[in-house]
Amino acid sequence: MSKMFYITTAIDYVNGQPHLGHAYEKVITDVIARARRSLGQDVFFLTGLDEHGQKVQQAAQAEGKTPQAYCDGLAADWLAFAQKLELTNNDFVRTTSARHKEFVQAILAKLHAAGEFYTATYKGFYSPKEETFLTEKDRRPDGTFDPAYGQVIELEETNYWFKLQAHQQWLIDYIEANPSFVQPDYRRNEVLGFLKNNTLEDLCISRPLARLNWGIPLPFDKDYVTYVWFDALVNYISVPAAHGDAAVLATTSGYQPSTINSQLSLWPADIHVIGKDILKFHAVFWPIMLKAMGLPLPKQILVHGWWQKDGAKMSKSTGNVVDPVAVINEWGVDAFRFYVVRELAIGPDGNWTDAGFKSRYQAELANGLGNLVNRSLSMLKRYRNGIVPTRHDELAPDAAKVIADTKALLEQSDLQGALQSIWQLVNRANQYVDQTAPFKLAKDPAQTQRLDEVLYNLVESCRVLAVLLYPFIPQTAAKIFTQLNASGTPDKFSAATWGGLQAGHAIGDPAPLFPRKDV
Ligand code: MSP
């Protein structure tokens, strides 16, 4: 079984409803997954939920529910959300599932037996909100801790620790030798800067049961549960293990997959898509955990920025949140997917404004793509009874360039660049309508052949565009294919080759793709 292209998202904390930030990450990952499938790769796309930890325990308590009942209720909402976004994930992990918990315990047992853990008593500061220990170095210049840590308490506690320091130089060398391991480059430099300027402190991997019971019990000490990050990161391999991935199972003899449904070859992951706030966990702790387990590292950690709304942090208390479900209900899932990918490259921070969203909808979707498809198909209907004329190649070179550029950009996960490239063809074809003025040609019997040529170039451009756009706006791509009555589906990039529409083919009925709205 040849290795699949394995791509993951971060798994979301299940202590509230999904927001724009969660939606963005899942959409960009889905676009990459769909693009790779379209380009002919076998893809496995994993997303899911991070359900353990203090915050969940407290939120459940506040609602008078058991943590599991609380998680089950919210998990249903998050699953529905994944569908609303049109995600094509192949599995959905929940860290409270038996398959995940058993695997985490097998890993813990293995690392414990290998002497990777030790116990030590810690006395110092702790942030219950962030579930993290703090040191003097974490104090701000005025002596206080960042409000993000919430109330900081003093604590004395014995725990299990994972040895990190011995691997510090190895990790620096690895990241220097593998420039694409962390992308974009400035995130890679951030990790290298951190590793070169700090001595890595060992990672506390347990929490005493007396303080936190909503976690996976350590298999070698019943008085403790696993620290939530040690549990969460392992999802990237627990799911492959559950599917019988030989590379992962080879290192965890204690684990027997019970939910095995096929033999998949997944690990190492090709891309972990994550937000900038969890870079250290993925680019420092996770590689060292994998090294200790004897597993190869993921090929890439692709780090996206954070969305704000109207230039400010999104926060429920101030009311400036973007509710992706409300946007999708009003404008359609493709408009949402298009906006977030087109507006923000994968890397920098972004800013959502309702005005910006509406303006891209009007200009690029309704007046750009929608208008092109609608007038091209309507003219073919009106002037040629919907029958495709003889092939003509006037726009073929423009299309060929856009196809080649888009392919290269998709292979680099430059999704914003790919949309910009595709819109060169949208704009070129719209300009072609204005230049050739088919409505005038139609009035002149001497221009019959010229009108045939123009109409062919337009409808064939629409067909090629549907294929190029499929990973981004799949519903729209399907609608264009339906309106063209084109054979097959738009999900194979190889179909983006000029000349697919045959002379004599009868198209279907045109209908507006993006209804204009009074805004
Ligand atoms: N559970 C951890 C991740 C464990 S991965 C093994 C977590 N969960 S989270 O729900 O807080 O965040 C999930 C993802 O959403 C993260 O990648 C995070 O960066 C992303 N985002 C959360 N808010 C965001 C924005 N405002 N904008 C963009 N992405 C943001 O961290």
Coordinates of C-alpha atoms and ligand atoms in Angstrom, one line a residue:
M1 CA 0.0 0.0 0.0
S2 CA 1.7 3.3 -1.1
K3 CA 1.8 6.1 1.4
M4 CA -1.1 8.6 1.3
F5 CA -0.8 12.3 1.5
Y6 CA -1.7 12.8 5.1
I7 CA -2.9 16.3 6.2
T8 CA -4.2 17.4 9.6
T9 CA -5.7 20.4 11.4
A10 CA -5.2 21.3 15.0
I11 CA -7.9 19.6 17.1
D12 CA -10.2 22.2 18.6
Y13 CA -11.0 22.6 22.3
V14 CA -14.5 21.6 22.8
N15 CA -15.4 24.3 25.4
G16 CA -17.6 26.5 23.2
Q17 CA -19.0 27.0 19.7
P18 CA -16.8 27.2 16.6
H19 CA -15.7 30.6 15.5
L20 CA -14.1 32.2 12.4
G21 CA -10.5 31.2 13.5
H22 CA -11.5 27.5 13.7
A23 CA -13.4 27.7 10.4
Y24 CA -10.5 29.3 8.6
E25 CA -8.0 26.6 9.6
K26 CA -10.4 23.9 8.6
V27 CA -11.2 25.5 5.2
I28 CA -7.6 26.1 4.2
T29 CA -6.8 22.5 5.1
D30 CA -9.8 21.3 3.1
V31 CA -8.7 23.3 0.1
I32 CA -5.3 21.7 0.2
A33 CA -6.8 18.3 0.6
R34 CA -9.2 18.7 -2.3
A35 CA -6.4 20.3 -4.5
R36 CA -4.1 17.3 -3.8
R37 CA -6.9 14.8 -4.6
S38 CA -7.7 16.8 -7.8
L39 CA -4.0 16.6 -8.7
G40 CA -4.2 12.8 -8.5
Q41 CA -2.9 12.1 -5.0
D42 CA -4.5 9.8 -2.4
V43 CA -5.3 12.0 0.5
F44 CA -6.2 11.4 4.1
F45 CA -7.5 14.5 5.9
L46 CA -7.9 14.4 9.6
T47 CA -9.6 16.9 11.9
G48 CA -11.3 16.6 15.3
L49 CA -11.7 17.6 18.9
D50 CA -9.5 18.0 21.9
E51 CA -11.8 17.1 24.8
H52 CA -9.8 16.7 27.9
G53 CA -8.4 19.2 30.4
Q54 CA -9.4 21.5 33.1
K55 CA -11.4 24.0 31.0
V56 CA -13.7 21.2 29.8
Q57 CA -14.0 19.8 33.4
Q58 CA -15.0 23.3 34.7
A59 CA -17.4 24.1 31.8
A60 CA -19.2 20.8 32.3
Q61 CA -19.4 21.4 36.0
A62 CA -20.9 24.8 35.4
E63 CA -23.6 23.3 33.3
G64 CA -24.2 20.5 35.8
K65 CA -23.2 17.8 33.3
T66 CA -20.6 15.0 33.4
P67 CA -17.6 16.0 31.2
Q68 CA -18.4 13.2 28.8
A69 CA -22.1 14.3 28.4
Y70 CA -20.9 17.8 27.9
C71 CA -18.4 16.8 25.2
D72 CA -20.9 14.6 23.5
G73 CA -23.3 17.4 23.2
L74 CA -20.8 19.8 21.8
A75 CA -19.2 17.3 19.5
A76 CA -22.5 16.9 17.7
D77 CA -22.4 20.7 17.0
W78 CA -18.8 20.6 15.8
L79 CA -19.4 17.6 13.5
A80 CA -22.4 19.5 12.0
F81 CA -20.1 22.5 11.6
A82 CA -17.5 20.4 9.6
Q83 CA -20.3 19.5 7.3
K84 CA -21.5 23.1 7.0
L85 CA -18.0 24.0 5.8
E86 CA -18.1 21.2 3.2
L87 CA -15.0 19.6 4.7
T88 CA -13.9 16.4 3.1
N89 CA -12.2 15.0 6.1
N90 CA -11.6 11.2 6.1
D91 CA -11.9 10.8 9.8
F92 CA -12.8 12.8 12.9
V93 CA -10.9 12.2 16.0
R94 CA -12.2 12.8 19.5
T95 CA -9.6 12.5 22.2
T96 CA -12.2 10.8 24.6
S97 CA -12.7 7.9 22.2
A98 CA -11.4 4.5 23.3
R99 CA -9.1 4.1 20.3
H100 CA -7.3 7.3 21.1
K101 CA -7.1 6.8 24.9
E102 CA -5.7 3.2 24.4
F103 CA -3.1 4.4 22.0
V104 CA -2.0 7.3 24.3
Q105 CA -1.6 4.8 27.1
A106 CA 0.5 2.5 25.0
I107 CA 2.8 5.4 24.1
L108 CA 3.1 6.5 27.7
A109 CA 3.9 2.9 28.8
K110 CA 6.6 2.7 26.1
L111 CA 8.2 6.0 26.9
H112 CA 8.1 5.2 30.6
A113 CA 9.7 1.8 30.1
A114 CA 12.4 3.5 28.0
G115 CA 13.3 5.8 30.8
E116 CA 12.1 9.0 29.1
F117 CA 10.2 10.2 32.2
Y118 CA 11.2 11.1 35.8
T119 CA 9.3 12.5 38.8
A120 CA 10.1 15.8 40.4
T121 CA 8.5 18.2 42.8
Y122 CA 7.7 21.6 41.4
K123 CA 7.1 24.6 43.5
G124 CA 6.2 27.8 41.8
F125 CA 3.6 29.6 39.8
Y126 CA 0.8 28.0 37.8
S127 CA -1.9 29.3 35.5
P128 CA -5.1 27.1 35.8
K129 CA -6.6 28.9 32.9
E130 CA -3.8 28.0 30.5
E131 CA -3.0 24.8 32.4
T132 CA 0.7 25.7 32.4
F133 CA 3.5 26.3 34.8
L134 CA 5.1 29.8 34.8
T135 CA 8.5 31.0 35.9
E136 CA 10.0 34.4 36.7
K137 CA 10.8 34.8 33.0
D138 CA 7.1 34.9 32.2
R139 CA 6.6 38.0 34.3
R140 CA 6.1 41.2 32.3
P141 CA 8.4 44.2 33.0
D142 CA 6.0 45.6 35.6
G143 CA 6.1 42.2 37.5
T144 CA 2.7 41.0 36.6
F145 CA 1.7 38.0 34.4
D146 CA -0.1 38.5 31.1
P147 CA -3.8 38.6 31.7
A148 CA -4.1 35.8 29.2
Y149 CA -2.9 33.5 32.0
G150 CA -5.9 34.4 34.2
Q151 CA -5.4 34.1 37.9
V152 CA -1.9 32.8 38.7
I153 CA -1.6 30.7 41.8
E154 CA 1.4 29.3 43.7
L155 CA 1.6 25.5 43.8
E156 CA 3.8 22.7 45.1
E157 CA 3.3 19.5 43.2
T158 CA 5.0 16.2 42.3
N159 CA 4.6 15.3 38.6
Y160 CA 6.1 13.3 35.8
W161 CA 8.5 15.1 33.5
F162 CA 9.6 14.4 30.0
K163 CA 13.3 15.0 29.2
L164 CA 13.6 17.5 26.4
Q165 CA 17.0 19.2 26.9
A166 CA 19.1 16.4 25.5
H167 CA 17.4 16.8 22.1
Q168 CA 17.7 20.6 21.8
Q169 CA 20.8 20.7 19.5
W170 CA 19.4 17.8 17.4
L171 CA 16.2 19.8 16.8
I172 CA 18.1 23.0 15.9
D173 CA 20.2 21.0 13.4
Y174 CA 17.1 19.3 12.0
I175 CA 15.2 22.5 11.4
E176 CA 18.3 24.1 9.9
A177 CA 18.8 21.2 7.5
N178 CA 15.1 21.0 6.5
P179 CA 14.0 24.5 5.5
S180 CA 10.4 23.4 4.6
F181 CA 9.8 21.7 8.0
V182 CA 8.3 24.9 9.4
Q183 CA 6.6 27.3 7.0
P184 CA 6.4 30.3 6.3
D185 CA 10.1 31.1 6.8
Y186 CA 9.5 33.7 9.5
R187 CA 7.8 31.1 11.7
R188 CA 10.8 28.8 11.1
N189 CA 13.1 31.6 12.2
E190 CA 11.0 32.2 15.3
V191 CA 11.4 28.6 16.3
L192 CA 15.1 28.6 15.7
G193 CA 15.5 31.9 17.6
F194 CA 13.6 30.4 20.6
L195 CA 15.7 27.2 20.5
K196 CA 19.0 29.0 20.2
N197 CA 18.4 31.6 22.9
N198 CA 16.8 29.4 25.6
T199 CA 17.6 26.3 27.4
L200 CA 14.7 23.9 27.0
E201 CA 13.0 23.1 30.2
D202 CA 11.6 19.6 30.6
L203 CA 7.9 19.1 29.9
C204 CA 5.6 18.3 32.7
I205 CA 3.4 15.5 31.3
S206 CA 1.1 14.7 34.2
R207 CA -1.5 16.3 36.4
P208 CA -2.5 14.8 39.8
L209 CA -5.9 13.2 39.8
A210 CA -6.7 15.1 42.9
R211 CA -6.6 18.4 40.9
L212 CA -7.8 17.2 37.5
N213 CA -9.7 14.0 36.7
W214 CA -10.8 14.7 33.2
G215 CA -7.8 13.2 31.4
I216 CA -6.2 9.9 30.3
P217 CA -4.9 8.0 33.3
L218 CA -1.1 7.3 33.3
P219 CA -0.9 3.5 32.8
F220 CA 2.0 3.3 35.3
D221 CA 0.6 5.6 38.1
K222 CA -3.1 5.6 38.9
D223 CA -2.9 8.9 40.8
Y224 CA -2.2 10.9 37.7
V225 CA -3.7 11.8 34.3
T226 CA -1.9 12.9 31.2
Y227 CA -1.2 16.6 30.5
V228 CA -3.7 17.7 27.8
W229 CA -1.0 18.5 25.2
F230 CA 0.7 15.2 25.5
D231 CA -2.7 13.6 24.9
A232 CA -3.8 16.0 22.1
L233 CA -0.6 15.9 19.9
V234 CA -0.8 12.1 19.9
N235 CA -4.0 12.3 17.9
Y236 CA -1.9 12.7 14.7
I237 CA -0.6 9.1 15.2
S238 CA -3.4 7.5 17.2
V239 CA -5.7 7.7 14.2
P240 CA -3.2 6.2 11.8
A241 CA -2.6 3.5 14.4
A242 CA -6.3 2.8 14.7
H243 CA -6.5 2.3 10.9
G244 CA -3.6 -0.1 11.1
D245 CA -0.8 2.1 9.9
A246 CA 2.3 -0.2 9.9
A247 CA 4.9 2.6 10.5
V248 CA 3.1 3.7 13.7
L249 CA 2.2 0.2 14.9
A250 CA 5.9 -0.9 14.5
T251 CA 6.8 1.3 17.4
T252 CA 3.9 0.5 19.7
S253 CA 3.7 -3.2 20.3
G254 CA 1.3 -2.8 23.2
Y255 CA -1.5 -1.4 21.1
Q256 CA -3.9 -3.5 19.1
P257 CA -6.1 -1.6 16.7
S258 CA -9.7 -2.5 17.5
T259 CA -11.4 -0.3 15.0
I260 CA -9.3 -1.3 12.1
N261 CA -11.2 -0.8 8.8
S262 CA -8.5 -0.8 6.2
Q263 CA -4.8 -0.9 5.8
L264 CA -3.6 2.7 5.3
S265 CA -0.1 4.0 5.1
L266 CA -0.2 7.5 6.6
W267 CA 2.7 8.4 8.8
P268 CA 4.7 10.6 8.6
A269 CA 2.1 13.4 8.0
D270 CA 2.8 15.5 5.0
I271 CA 1.3 18.7 6.5
H272 CA 0.1 19.7 10.0
V273 CA -1.9 22.9 9.6
I274 CA -1.9 25.0 12.8
G275 CA -2.3 28.5 14.1
K276 CA 0.7 30.6 15.2
D277 CA -0.2 30.3 18.9
I278 CA 0.5 26.6 19.1
L279 CA 3.8 26.7 17.1
K280 CA 6.0 25.7 20.1
F281 CA 3.9 22.6 20.9
H282 CA 4.2 21.4 17.3
A283 CA 7.7 22.5 16.3
V284 CA 9.5 21.8 19.6
F285 CA 7.6 19.3 21.9
W286 CA 6.0 17.2 19.2
P287 CA 9.3 16.5 17.2
I288 CA 11.0 15.5 20.4
M289 CA 8.1 13.2 21.4
L290 CA 8.3 11.6 18.0
K291 CA 12.0 11.1 18.3
A292 CA 11.7 9.5 21.6
M293 CA 9.0 7.2 20.2
G294 CA 11.3 6.3 17.3
L295 CA 9.0 7.8 14.6
P296 CA 9.9 10.0 11.7
L297 CA 8.9 13.7 11.9
P298 CA 6.1 15.2 9.9
K299 CA 7.2 16.7 6.6
Q300 CA 5.8 20.2 7.3
I301 CA 4.2 22.3 9.9
L302 CA 2.2 25.0 8.0
V303 CA 1.5 27.9 10.3
H304 CA -1.4 30.4 9.7
G305 CA -2.0 33.7 11.3
W306 CA -4.9 34.9 13.5
W307 CA -8.1 36.7 12.4
Q308 CA -9.3 39.8 14.0
K309 CA -12.6 41.5 13.5
D310 CA -12.5 45.2 12.6
G311 CA -8.9 45.5 13.8
A312 CA -9.6 44.1 17.3
K313 CA -9.3 40.7 18.9
M314 CA -12.6 38.8 18.6
S315 CA -14.3 38.4 21.9
K316 CA -17.7 37.3 22.9
S317 CA -17.8 39.8 25.7
T318 CA -17.4 42.8 23.4
G319 CA -19.6 41.3 20.8
N320 CA -17.2 41.6 17.9
V321 CA -17.3 38.0 16.7
V322 CA -17.8 36.6 13.3
D323 CA -20.2 33.7 13.4
P324 CA -19.3 31.6 10.4
V325 CA -22.6 29.8 10.5
A326 CA -24.6 33.0 10.2
V327 CA -22.4 34.2 7.3
I328 CA -22.8 30.8 5.5
N329 CA -26.6 30.9 6.1
E330 CA -26.8 34.3 4.5
W331 CA -24.2 34.2 1.8
G332 CA -23.5 30.5 1.1
V333 CA -20.6 28.3 2.0
D334 CA -18.7 29.1 -1.1
A335 CA -18.8 32.8 -0.5
F336 CA -17.4 32.2 3.0
R337 CA -14.7 29.8 1.8
F338 CA -13.7 32.2 -1.0
Y339 CA -13.4 35.2 1.2
V340 CA -11.2 33.7 3.9
V341 CA -8.8 32.1 1.4
R342 CA -8.7 35.1 -1.0
E343 CA -8.3 37.7 1.8
L344 CA -5.6 36.1 3.8
A345 CA -2.4 34.3 2.8
I346 CA -1.4 31.4 5.0
G347 CA 1.0 33.2 7.5
P348 CA 0.2 36.8 8.4
D349 CA -2.7 37.9 10.6
G350 CA -6.0 38.9 8.9
N351 CA -8.8 41.3 9.6
W352 CA -12.4 40.5 8.9
T353 CA -14.6 43.4 8.0
D354 CA -18.2 43.0 6.9
A355 CA -17.7 45.7 4.2
G356 CA -14.6 43.8 2.9
F357 CA -16.6 40.6 2.7
K358 CA -19.5 42.2 0.8
S359 CA -17.2 44.0 -1.5
R360 CA -15.3 40.9 -2.5
Y361 CA -18.6 39.1 -2.9
Q362 CA -20.0 41.8 -5.3
A363 CA -16.8 42.5 -7.2
E364 CA -15.2 39.1 -7.5
L365 CA -18.0 36.5 -7.2
A366 CA -21.1 38.2 -8.5
N367 CA -19.7 40.7 -11.0
G368 CA -16.6 38.7 -11.8
L369 CA -17.1 35.0 -12.0
G370 CA -20.9 34.9 -11.8
N371 CA -21.4 37.4 -14.5
L372 CA -18.9 35.7 -16.8
V373 CA -20.6 32.3 -16.5
N374 CA -24.1 33.7 -16.7
R375 CA -23.6 35.8 -19.8
S376 CA -21.4 33.3 -21.6
L377 CA -24.0 30.5 -21.2
S378 CA -27.0 32.8 -21.8
M379 CA -25.5 34.0 -25.0
L380 CA -24.8 30.5 -26.2
K381 CA -28.4 29.6 -25.4
R382 CA -29.8 32.7 -27.1
Y383 CA -27.7 32.8 -30.2
R384 CA -26.9 29.1 -30.8
N385 CA -29.7 27.3 -29.0
G386 CA -27.3 26.1 -26.4
I387 CA -25.2 24.1 -28.8
V388 CA -21.4 24.3 -28.5
P389 CA -19.8 25.5 -31.8
T390 CA -16.6 24.2 -33.3
R391 CA -13.5 24.4 -31.1
H392 CA -11.5 27.6 -31.3
D393 CA -8.3 28.4 -29.4
E394 CA -8.1 32.2 -29.0
L395 CA -8.1 32.1 -25.2
A396 CA -6.2 28.8 -25.0
P397 CA -2.8 30.3 -24.3
D398 CA -4.2 32.5 -21.5
A399 CA -5.9 29.5 -20.0
A400 CA -2.7 27.3 -20.3
K401 CA -0.7 29.9 -18.4
V402 CA -3.2 30.2 -15.6
I403 CA -3.6 26.4 -15.4
A404 CA 0.2 25.9 -15.1
D405 CA 0.6 28.7 -12.6
T406 CA -2.4 27.5 -10.5
K407 CA -1.0 24.0 -10.4
A408 CA 2.4 25.2 -9.2
L409 CA 0.8 27.4 -6.5
L410 CA -1.5 24.6 -5.3
E411 CA 1.5 22.3 -5.0
Q412 CA 3.2 24.9 -2.7
S413 CA -0.1 25.4 -0.7
D414 CA -0.1 29.1 -1.8
L415 CA -3.9 29.2 -1.9
Q416 CA -4.3 33.0 -2.1
G417 CA -1.8 33.0 -5.0
A418 CA -3.8 30.3 -6.7
L419 CA -7.0 32.3 -6.5
Q420 CA -5.3 35.4 -7.8
S421 CA -4.0 33.3 -10.7
I422 CA -7.4 31.9 -11.5
W423 CA -8.9 35.4 -11.5
Q424 CA -6.6 36.3 -14.3
L425 CA -8.6 34.0 -16.5
V426 CA -11.9 35.3 -15.0
N427 CA -10.8 38.9 -15.8
R428 CA -9.4 38.0 -19.2
A429 CA -12.6 36.3 -20.3
N430 CA -14.8 39.2 -19.1
Q431 CA -12.5 41.6 -20.9
Y432 CA -12.8 39.4 -24.0
V433 CA -16.6 39.7 -23.9
D434 CA -16.3 43.5 -23.8
Q435 CA -13.7 43.5 -26.6
T436 CA -15.5 41.1 -28.9
A437 CA -19.0 42.3 -28.1
P438 CA -20.9 39.1 -29.1
F439 CA -24.2 40.9 -28.8
K440 CA -23.2 43.1 -31.7
L441 CA -21.8 40.2 -33.7
A442 CA -25.1 38.5 -33.3
K443 CA -26.8 41.3 -35.2
D444 CA -24.5 41.0 -38.2
P445 CA -25.1 37.9 -40.4
A446 CA -21.5 38.3 -41.9
Q447 CA -20.1 37.7 -38.4
T448 CA -21.6 34.2 -37.8
Q449 CA -18.3 32.5 -37.7
R450 CA -16.7 35.0 -35.5
L451 CA -19.6 34.7 -33.1
D452 CA -19.1 30.9 -33.0
E453 CA -15.4 31.4 -32.2
V454 CA -16.1 33.9 -29.4
L455 CA -18.8 31.7 -27.8
Y456 CA -16.6 28.6 -27.9
N457 CA -13.8 30.5 -26.1
L458 CA -16.2 31.7 -23.5
V459 CA -17.9 28.5 -22.6
E460 CA -14.7 26.5 -22.6
S461 CA -13.1 29.1 -20.3
C462 CA -16.1 28.6 -17.9
R463 CA -15.5 24.8 -18.0
V464 CA -11.8 25.2 -17.2
L465 CA -12.5 27.7 -14.4
A466 CA -14.9 25.2 -12.8
V467 CA -12.1 22.6 -12.6
L468 CA -9.6 25.2 -11.2
L469 CA -12.1 26.5 -8.7
Y470 CA -13.3 23.1 -7.4
P471 CA -10.9 22.9 -4.4
F472 CA -12.0 26.4 -3.2
I473 CA -15.7 26.7 -4.0
P474 CA -16.8 23.1 -4.7
Q475 CA -20.6 23.8 -4.9
T476 CA -20.1 26.6 -7.5
A477 CA -17.8 24.4 -9.5
A478 CA -20.4 21.7 -9.6
K479 CA -23.1 24.2 -10.6
I480 CA -21.0 25.4 -13.5
F481 CA -20.6 21.8 -14.7
T482 CA -24.3 21.2 -14.3
Q483 CA -25.2 24.3 -16.2
L484 CA -22.7 23.3 -18.9
N485 CA -24.2 19.8 -18.9
A486 CA -20.5 18.8 -18.9
S487 CA -19.6 15.2 -18.6
G488 CA -17.9 14.0 -15.4
T489 CA -17.2 16.1 -12.4
P490 CA -14.9 19.2 -11.9
D491 CA -12.7 17.4 -9.3
K492 CA -9.9 16.2 -11.6
F493 CA -7.3 18.8 -12.4
S494 CA -6.4 16.9 -15.5
A495 CA -9.8 18.0 -16.9
A496 CA -8.5 21.6 -16.9
T497 CA -7.1 21.1 -20.4
W498 CA -8.4 23.3 -23.2
G499 CA -10.7 21.7 -25.7
G500 CA -12.9 19.6 -23.4
L501 CA -16.2 20.8 -24.8
Q502 CA -17.0 19.1 -28.0
A503 CA -18.8 20.8 -31.0
G504 CA -22.5 19.8 -31.0
H505 CA -22.7 19.4 -27.2
A506 CA -25.9 20.8 -25.7
I507 CA -25.5 22.8 -22.5
G508 CA -28.1 23.0 -19.7
D509 CA -29.9 26.0 -18.4
P510 CA -27.9 29.0 -17.0
A511 CA -28.8 30.3 -13.6
P512 CA -27.1 33.0 -11.5
L513 CA -24.3 31.6 -9.3
F514 CA -24.1 34.5 -6.9
P515 CA -27.3 36.4 -6.6
R516 CA -26.7 40.1 -6.3
K517 CA -27.7 41.5 -2.9
D518 CA -28.5 45.1 -2.1
V519 CA -25.8 46.0 0.3
Ligands
MSP1 N1 -6.6 22.1 21.3 C1 -5.5 22.9 20.9 C2 -4.8 22.3 19.7 C3 -4.3 20.9 19.9 S1 -3.6 20.4 18.4 C4 -2.9 18.9 18.8 C5 -6.0 24.3 20.6 N2 -7.3 24.4 20.4 S2 -8.1 25.8 20.0 O1 -9.5 25.5 19.8 O2 -7.7 26.8 20.9 O3 -7.5 26.3 18.6 C6 -7.6 25.4 17.5 C7 -7.0 26.1 16.3 O4 -7.7 27.3 16.0 C8 -5.5 26.5 16.5 O5 -4.7 26.2 15.4 C9 -5.6 28.0 16.7 O6 -4.5 28.7 16.3 C10 -6.8 28.3 15.7 N3 -7.4 29.6 16.1 C11 -8.1 29.9 17.2 N4 -8.5 31.3 17.1 C12 -8.0 31.8 16.0 C13 -8.2 33.0 15.3 N5 -8.8 34.1 15.9 N6 -7.7 33.1 14.0 C14 -7.2 32.0 13.4 N7 -7.0 30.9 14.0 C15 -7.3 30.8 15.3 O7 -5.2 25.2 20.5

